[in-house]
mmCIF file of C-alpha atoms and ligand atoms in Angstrom:
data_model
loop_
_atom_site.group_PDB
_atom_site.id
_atom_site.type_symbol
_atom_site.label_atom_id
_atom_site.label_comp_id
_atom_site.label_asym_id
_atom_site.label_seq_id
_atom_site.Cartn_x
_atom_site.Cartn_y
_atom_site.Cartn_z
ATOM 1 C CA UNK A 132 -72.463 78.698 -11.263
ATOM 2 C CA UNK A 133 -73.985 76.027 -8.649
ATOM 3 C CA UNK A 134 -71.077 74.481 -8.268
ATOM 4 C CA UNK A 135 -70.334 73.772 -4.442
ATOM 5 C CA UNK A 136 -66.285 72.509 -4.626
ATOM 6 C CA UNK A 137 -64.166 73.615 -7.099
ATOM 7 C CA UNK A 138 -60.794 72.515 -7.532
ATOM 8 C CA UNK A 139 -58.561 73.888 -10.288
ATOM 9 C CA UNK A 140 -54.797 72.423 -11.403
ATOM 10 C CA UNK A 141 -54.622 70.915 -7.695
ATOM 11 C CA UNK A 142 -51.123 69.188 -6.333
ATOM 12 C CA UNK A 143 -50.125 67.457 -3.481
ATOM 13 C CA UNK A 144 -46.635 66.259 -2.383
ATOM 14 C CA UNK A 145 -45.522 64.695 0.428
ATOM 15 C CA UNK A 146 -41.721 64.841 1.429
ATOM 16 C CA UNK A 147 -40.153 61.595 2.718
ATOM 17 C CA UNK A 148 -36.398 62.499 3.658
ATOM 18 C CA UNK A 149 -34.651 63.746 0.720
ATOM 19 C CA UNK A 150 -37.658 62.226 -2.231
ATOM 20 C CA UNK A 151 -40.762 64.277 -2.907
ATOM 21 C CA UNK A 152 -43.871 61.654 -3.388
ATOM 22 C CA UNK A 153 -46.111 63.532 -6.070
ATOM 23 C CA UNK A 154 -49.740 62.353 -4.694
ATOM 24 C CA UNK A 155 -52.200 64.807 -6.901
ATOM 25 C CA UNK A 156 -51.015 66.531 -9.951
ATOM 26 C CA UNK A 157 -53.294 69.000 -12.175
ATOM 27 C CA UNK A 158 -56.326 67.877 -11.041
ATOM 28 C CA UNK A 159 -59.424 70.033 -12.015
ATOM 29 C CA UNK A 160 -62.900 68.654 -10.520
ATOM 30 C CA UNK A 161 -66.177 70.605 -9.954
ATOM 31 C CA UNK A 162 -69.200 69.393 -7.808
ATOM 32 C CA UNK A 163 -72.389 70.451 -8.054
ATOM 33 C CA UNK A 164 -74.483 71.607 -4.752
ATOM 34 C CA UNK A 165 -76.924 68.625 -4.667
ATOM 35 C CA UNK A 166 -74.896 65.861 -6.666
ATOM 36 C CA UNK A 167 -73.816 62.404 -5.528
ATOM 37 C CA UNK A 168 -70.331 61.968 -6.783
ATOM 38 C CA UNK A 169 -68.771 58.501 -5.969
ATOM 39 C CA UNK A 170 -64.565 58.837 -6.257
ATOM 40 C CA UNK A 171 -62.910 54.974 -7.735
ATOM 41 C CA UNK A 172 -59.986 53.932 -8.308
ATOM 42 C CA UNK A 173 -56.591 51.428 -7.708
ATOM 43 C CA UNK A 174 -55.321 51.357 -4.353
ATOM 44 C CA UNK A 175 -52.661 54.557 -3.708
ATOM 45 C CA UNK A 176 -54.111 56.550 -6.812
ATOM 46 C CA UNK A 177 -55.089 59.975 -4.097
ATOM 47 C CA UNK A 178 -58.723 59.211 -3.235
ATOM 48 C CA UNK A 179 -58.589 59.545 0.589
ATOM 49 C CA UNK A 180 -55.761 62.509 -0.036
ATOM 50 C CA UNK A 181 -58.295 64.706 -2.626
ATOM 51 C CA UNK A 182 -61.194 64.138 -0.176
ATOM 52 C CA UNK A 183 -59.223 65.268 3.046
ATOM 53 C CA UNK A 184 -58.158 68.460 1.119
ATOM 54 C CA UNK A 185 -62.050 68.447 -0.392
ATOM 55 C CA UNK A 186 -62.902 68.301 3.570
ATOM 56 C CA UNK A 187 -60.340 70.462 4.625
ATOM 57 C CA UNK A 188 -58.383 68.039 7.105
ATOM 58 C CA UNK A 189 -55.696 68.206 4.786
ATOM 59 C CA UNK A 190 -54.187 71.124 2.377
ATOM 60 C CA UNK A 191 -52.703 71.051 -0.994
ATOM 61 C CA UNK A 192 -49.505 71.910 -2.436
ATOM 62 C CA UNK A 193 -50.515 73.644 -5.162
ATOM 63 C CA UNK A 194 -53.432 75.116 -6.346
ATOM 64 C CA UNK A 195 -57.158 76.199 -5.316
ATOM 65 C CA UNK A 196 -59.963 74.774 -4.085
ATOM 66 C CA UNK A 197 -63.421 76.955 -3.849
ATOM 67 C CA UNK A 198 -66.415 76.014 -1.781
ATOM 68 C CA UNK A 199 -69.896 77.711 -2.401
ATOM 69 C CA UNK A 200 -67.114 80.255 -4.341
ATOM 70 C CA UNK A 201 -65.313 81.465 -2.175
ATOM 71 C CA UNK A 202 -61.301 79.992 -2.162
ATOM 72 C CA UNK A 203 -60.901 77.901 1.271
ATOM 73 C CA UNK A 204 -58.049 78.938 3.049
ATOM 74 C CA UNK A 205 -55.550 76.289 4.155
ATOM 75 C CA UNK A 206 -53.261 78.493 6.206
ATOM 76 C CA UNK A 207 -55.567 79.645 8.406
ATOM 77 C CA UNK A 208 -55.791 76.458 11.061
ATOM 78 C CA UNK A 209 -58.344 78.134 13.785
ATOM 79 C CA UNK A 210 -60.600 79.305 10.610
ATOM 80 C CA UNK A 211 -60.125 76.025 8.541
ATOM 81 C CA UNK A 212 -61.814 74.203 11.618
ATOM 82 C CA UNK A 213 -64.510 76.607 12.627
ATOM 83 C CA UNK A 214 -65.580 76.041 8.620
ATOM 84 C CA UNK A 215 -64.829 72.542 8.509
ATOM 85 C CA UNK A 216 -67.103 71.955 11.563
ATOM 86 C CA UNK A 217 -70.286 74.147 9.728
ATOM 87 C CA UNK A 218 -69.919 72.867 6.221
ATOM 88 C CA UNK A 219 -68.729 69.395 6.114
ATOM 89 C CA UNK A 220 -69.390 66.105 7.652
ATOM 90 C CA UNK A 221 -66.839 63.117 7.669
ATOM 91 C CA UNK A 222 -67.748 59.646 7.702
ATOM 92 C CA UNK A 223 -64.816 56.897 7.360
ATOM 93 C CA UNK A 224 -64.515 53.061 6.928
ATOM 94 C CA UNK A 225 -64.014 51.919 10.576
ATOM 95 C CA UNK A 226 -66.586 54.515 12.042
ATOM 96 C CA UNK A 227 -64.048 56.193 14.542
ATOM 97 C CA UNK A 228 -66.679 56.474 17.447
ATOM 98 C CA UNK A 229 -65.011 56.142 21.378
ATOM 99 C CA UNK A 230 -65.052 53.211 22.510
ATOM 100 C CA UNK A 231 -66.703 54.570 26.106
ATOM 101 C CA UNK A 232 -69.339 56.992 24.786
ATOM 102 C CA UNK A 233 -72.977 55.890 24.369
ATOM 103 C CA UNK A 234 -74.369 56.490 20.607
ATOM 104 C CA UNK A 235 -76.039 59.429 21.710
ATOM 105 C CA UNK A 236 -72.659 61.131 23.097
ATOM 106 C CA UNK A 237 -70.899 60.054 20.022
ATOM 107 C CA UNK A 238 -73.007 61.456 18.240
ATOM 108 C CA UNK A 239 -73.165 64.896 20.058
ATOM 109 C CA UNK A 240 -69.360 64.846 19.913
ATOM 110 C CA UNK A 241 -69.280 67.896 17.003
ATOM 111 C CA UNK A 242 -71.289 69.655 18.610
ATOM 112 C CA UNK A 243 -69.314 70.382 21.708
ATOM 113 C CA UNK A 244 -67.534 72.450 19.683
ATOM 114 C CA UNK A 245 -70.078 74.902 18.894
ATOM 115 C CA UNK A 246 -71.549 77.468 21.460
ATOM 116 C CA UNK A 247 -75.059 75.303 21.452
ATOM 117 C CA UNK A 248 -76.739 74.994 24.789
ATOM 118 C CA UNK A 249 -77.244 71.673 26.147
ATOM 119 C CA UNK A 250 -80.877 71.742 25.381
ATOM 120 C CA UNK A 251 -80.271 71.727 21.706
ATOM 121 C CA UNK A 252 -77.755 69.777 21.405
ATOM 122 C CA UNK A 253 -80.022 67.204 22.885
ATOM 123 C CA UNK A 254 -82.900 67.772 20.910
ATOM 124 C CA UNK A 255 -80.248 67.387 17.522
ATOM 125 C CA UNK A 256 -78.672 64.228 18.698
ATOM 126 C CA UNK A 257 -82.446 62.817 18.973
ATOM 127 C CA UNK A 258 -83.276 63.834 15.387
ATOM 128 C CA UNK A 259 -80.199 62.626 13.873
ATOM 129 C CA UNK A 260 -80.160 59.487 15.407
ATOM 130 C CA UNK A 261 -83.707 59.218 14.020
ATOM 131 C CA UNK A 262 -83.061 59.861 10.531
ATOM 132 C CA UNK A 263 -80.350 56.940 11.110
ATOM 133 C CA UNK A 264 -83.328 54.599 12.330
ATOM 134 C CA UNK A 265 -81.831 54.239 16.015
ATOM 135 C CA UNK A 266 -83.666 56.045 17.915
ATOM 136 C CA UNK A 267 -83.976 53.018 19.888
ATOM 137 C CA UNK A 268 -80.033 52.417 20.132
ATOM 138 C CA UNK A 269 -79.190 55.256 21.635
ATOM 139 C CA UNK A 270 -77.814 54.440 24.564
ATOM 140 C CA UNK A 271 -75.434 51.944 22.819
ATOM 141 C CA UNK A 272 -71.747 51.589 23.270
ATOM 142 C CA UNK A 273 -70.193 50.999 19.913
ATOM 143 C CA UNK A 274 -69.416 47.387 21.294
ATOM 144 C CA UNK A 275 -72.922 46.804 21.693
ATOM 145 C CA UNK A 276 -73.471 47.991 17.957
ATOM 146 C CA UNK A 277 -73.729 46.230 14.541
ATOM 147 C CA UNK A 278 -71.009 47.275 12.066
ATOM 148 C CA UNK A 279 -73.431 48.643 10.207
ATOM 149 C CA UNK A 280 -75.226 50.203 13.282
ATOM 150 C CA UNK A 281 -71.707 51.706 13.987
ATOM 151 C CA UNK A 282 -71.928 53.201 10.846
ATOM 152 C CA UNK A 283 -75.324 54.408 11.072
ATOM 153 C CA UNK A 284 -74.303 56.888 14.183
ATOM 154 C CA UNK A 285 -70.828 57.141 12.878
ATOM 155 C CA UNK A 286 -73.544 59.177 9.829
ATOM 156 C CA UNK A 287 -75.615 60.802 12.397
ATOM 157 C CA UNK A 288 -72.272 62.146 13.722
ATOM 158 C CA UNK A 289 -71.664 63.675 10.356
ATOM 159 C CA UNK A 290 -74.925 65.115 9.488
ATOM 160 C CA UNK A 291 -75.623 66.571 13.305
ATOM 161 C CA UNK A 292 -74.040 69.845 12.640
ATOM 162 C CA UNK A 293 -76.304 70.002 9.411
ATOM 163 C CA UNK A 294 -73.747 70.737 6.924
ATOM 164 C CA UNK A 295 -74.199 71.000 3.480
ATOM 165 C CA UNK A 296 -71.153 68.374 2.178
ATOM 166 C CA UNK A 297 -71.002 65.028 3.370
ATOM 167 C CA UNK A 298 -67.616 63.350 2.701
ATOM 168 C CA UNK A 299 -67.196 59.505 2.885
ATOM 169 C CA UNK A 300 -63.791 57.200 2.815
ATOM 170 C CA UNK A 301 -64.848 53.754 1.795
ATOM 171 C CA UNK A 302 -68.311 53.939 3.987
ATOM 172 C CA UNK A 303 -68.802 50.119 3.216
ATOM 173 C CA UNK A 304 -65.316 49.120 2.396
ATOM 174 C CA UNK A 305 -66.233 47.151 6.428
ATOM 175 C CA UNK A 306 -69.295 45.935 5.911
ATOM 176 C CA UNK A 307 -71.771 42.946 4.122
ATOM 177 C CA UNK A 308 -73.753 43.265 1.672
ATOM 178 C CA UNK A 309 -76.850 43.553 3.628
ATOM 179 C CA UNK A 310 -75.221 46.426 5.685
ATOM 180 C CA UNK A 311 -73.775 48.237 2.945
ATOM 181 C CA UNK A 312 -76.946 48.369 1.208
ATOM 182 C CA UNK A 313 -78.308 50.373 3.981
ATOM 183 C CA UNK A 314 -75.684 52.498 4.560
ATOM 184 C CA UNK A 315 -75.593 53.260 0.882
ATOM 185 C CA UNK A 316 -79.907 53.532 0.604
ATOM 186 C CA UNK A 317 -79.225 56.324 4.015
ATOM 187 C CA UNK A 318 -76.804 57.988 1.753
ATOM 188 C CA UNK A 319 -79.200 58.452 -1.239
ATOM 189 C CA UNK A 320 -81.881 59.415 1.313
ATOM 190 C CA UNK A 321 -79.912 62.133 2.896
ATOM 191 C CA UNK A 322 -78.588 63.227 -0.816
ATOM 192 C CA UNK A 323 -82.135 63.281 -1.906
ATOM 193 C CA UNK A 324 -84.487 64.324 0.689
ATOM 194 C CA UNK A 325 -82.378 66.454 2.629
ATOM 195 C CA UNK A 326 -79.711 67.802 -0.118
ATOM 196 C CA UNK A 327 -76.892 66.972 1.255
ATOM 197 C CA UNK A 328 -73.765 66.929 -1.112
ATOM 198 C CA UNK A 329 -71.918 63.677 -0.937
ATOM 199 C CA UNK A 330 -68.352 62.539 -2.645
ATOM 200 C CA UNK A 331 -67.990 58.985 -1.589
ATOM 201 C CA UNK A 332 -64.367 56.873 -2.233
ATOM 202 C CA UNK A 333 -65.165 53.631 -2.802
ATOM 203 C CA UNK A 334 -63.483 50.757 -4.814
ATOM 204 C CA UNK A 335 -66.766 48.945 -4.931
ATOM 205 C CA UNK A 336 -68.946 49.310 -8.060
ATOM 206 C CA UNK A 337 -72.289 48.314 -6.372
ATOM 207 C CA UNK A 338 -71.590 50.997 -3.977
ATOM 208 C CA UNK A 339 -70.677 53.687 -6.901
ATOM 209 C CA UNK A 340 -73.670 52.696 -8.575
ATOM 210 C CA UNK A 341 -75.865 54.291 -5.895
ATOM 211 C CA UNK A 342 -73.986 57.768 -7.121
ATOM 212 C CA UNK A 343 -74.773 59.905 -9.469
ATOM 213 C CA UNK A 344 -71.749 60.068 -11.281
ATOM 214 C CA UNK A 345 -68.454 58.211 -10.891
ATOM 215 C CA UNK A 346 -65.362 60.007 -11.301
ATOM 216 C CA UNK A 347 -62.234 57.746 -11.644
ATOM 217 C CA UNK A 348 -58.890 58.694 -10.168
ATOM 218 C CA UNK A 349 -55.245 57.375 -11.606
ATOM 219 C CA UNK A 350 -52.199 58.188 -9.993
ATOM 220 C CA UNK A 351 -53.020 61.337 -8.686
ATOM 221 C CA UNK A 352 -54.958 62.347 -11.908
ATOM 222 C CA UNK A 353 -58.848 62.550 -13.357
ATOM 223 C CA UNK A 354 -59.211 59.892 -15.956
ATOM 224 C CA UNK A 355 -61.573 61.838 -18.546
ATOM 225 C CA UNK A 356 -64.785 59.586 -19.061
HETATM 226 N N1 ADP B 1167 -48.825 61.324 4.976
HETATM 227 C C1 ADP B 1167 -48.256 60.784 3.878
HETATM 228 N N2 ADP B 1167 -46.927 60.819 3.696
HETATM 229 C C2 ADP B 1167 -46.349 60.304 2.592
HETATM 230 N N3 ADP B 1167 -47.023 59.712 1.585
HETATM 231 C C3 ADP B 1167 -48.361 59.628 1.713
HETATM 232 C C4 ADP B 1167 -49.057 60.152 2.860
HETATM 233 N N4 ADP B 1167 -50.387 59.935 2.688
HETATM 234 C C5 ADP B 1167 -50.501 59.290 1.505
HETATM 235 N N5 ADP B 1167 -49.306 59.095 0.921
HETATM 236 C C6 ADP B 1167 -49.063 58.455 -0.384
HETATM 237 O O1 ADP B 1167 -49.924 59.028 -1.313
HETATM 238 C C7 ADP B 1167 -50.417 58.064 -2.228
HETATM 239 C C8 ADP B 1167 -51.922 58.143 -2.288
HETATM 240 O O2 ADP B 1167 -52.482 57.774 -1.028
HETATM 241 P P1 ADP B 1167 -54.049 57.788 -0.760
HETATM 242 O O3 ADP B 1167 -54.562 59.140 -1.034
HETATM 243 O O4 ADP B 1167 -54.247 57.246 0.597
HETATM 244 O O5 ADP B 1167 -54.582 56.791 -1.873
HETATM 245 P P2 ADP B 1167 -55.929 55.929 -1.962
HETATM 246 O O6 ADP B 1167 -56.898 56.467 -0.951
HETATM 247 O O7 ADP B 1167 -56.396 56.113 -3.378
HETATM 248 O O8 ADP B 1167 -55.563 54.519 -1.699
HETATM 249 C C9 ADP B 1167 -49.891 56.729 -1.765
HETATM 250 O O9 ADP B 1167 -48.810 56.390 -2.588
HETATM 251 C C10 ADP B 1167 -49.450 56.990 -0.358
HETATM 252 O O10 ADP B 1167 -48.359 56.177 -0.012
HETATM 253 MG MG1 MG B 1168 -57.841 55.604 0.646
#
């Protein structure tokens, strides 16, 4: 079995006053170490909720969810983040970098959280930032960025910590065409050449088309292909 997420009869509710809002209901999904899943579907179906429980910024009601085979555990808040901040990587629609940092502090951001010296952490930033192609931006503010720039170290971010799962919420859901190309061809790139996993919610078919596989969601469900 090479499969690195594995999610069996998953539920989610959320409780608003005195009503229960069923989000995810018997959801079974298993992705492979190495694949490029893209996650569609209508507006309110559970994307963003399956991939924060996939990425372990958000838990589920009911069921299990493996990674690399071994069950995650939800309860555990200290031990969900130390494993969060090894194994997965979170890029989202508007970027979420500070508004005051330079690229190159946004980027190091993550890995103030980790015991690495200052030296490394340097020497990191400067790689990731390269595989991004802006090396020569780092000294940016966000302001001074592209959207799609913004995106770029919003990525380096991600992938700075070197984990193996890279999860995306409408990457280009932002950006033009030109932009979103890019993002999308850096996303193939770091799926291909450097392995990274990827599960990417979009509601744009160019964008899924860069994927692997497309798995479509429908109120809270898998919709068998
Ligand atoms: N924190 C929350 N509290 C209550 N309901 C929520 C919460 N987050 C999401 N929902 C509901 O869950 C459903 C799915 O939301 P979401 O996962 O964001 O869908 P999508 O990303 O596919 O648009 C929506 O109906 C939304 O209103
Ligand atoms: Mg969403």
């Amino acid at each position: 079995m090479n499969n690195i997420v594995q999610i069996r009869d998953l539920g989610k509710n959320y409780q608003k006053g005195p009503t229960t809002v069923q989000v995810l209901s018997g959801l079974d999904l298993d992705i492979e170490k190495g694949e490029f899943v893209a996650l569609v579907g209508p507006s309110g179906s559970g994307k963003t909720t399956l991939l924060n429980i996939i990425g372990g910024i958000d838990a589920p009601s009911s069921g299990s969810v493996a990674f690399d085979g071994r069950e995650v555990n939800y309860g555990d808040d200290g031990r969900l983040a130390r494993w969060r901040a090894e194994h997965v990587g979170f890029v989202f629609q508007f970027y979420h970098l500070l508004p005051m940092l330079s690229a190159m502090r946004n980027v190091e951001l993550p890995l103030l959280l980790t015991r690495m010296g200052a030296a490394e952490r340097q020497q990191r930033c400067v790689l990731a930032l390269g595989l991004v192609g802006l090396s020569d931006r780092a000294g940016h503010r966000p302001a001074e960025l592209s959207g799609g720039e913004q995106q770029r170290v919003a990525i380096a971010r991600a992938i700075v910590s070197d984990p193996g799962l890279l999860v995306c919420d409408e990457p280009t859901g932002d950006l033009d065409r030109e932009s979103s190309t890019q993002i999308l061809q850096l996303l193939r790139d770091l799926n291909g050449q450097h392995g990274k996993t990827i599960v990417m919610v979009t509601h744009d078919p160019y964008a899924a088309a860069f994927a692997d596989r497309t798995v479509s969601m429908e109120k809270g469900k898998l919709q068998v292909a």
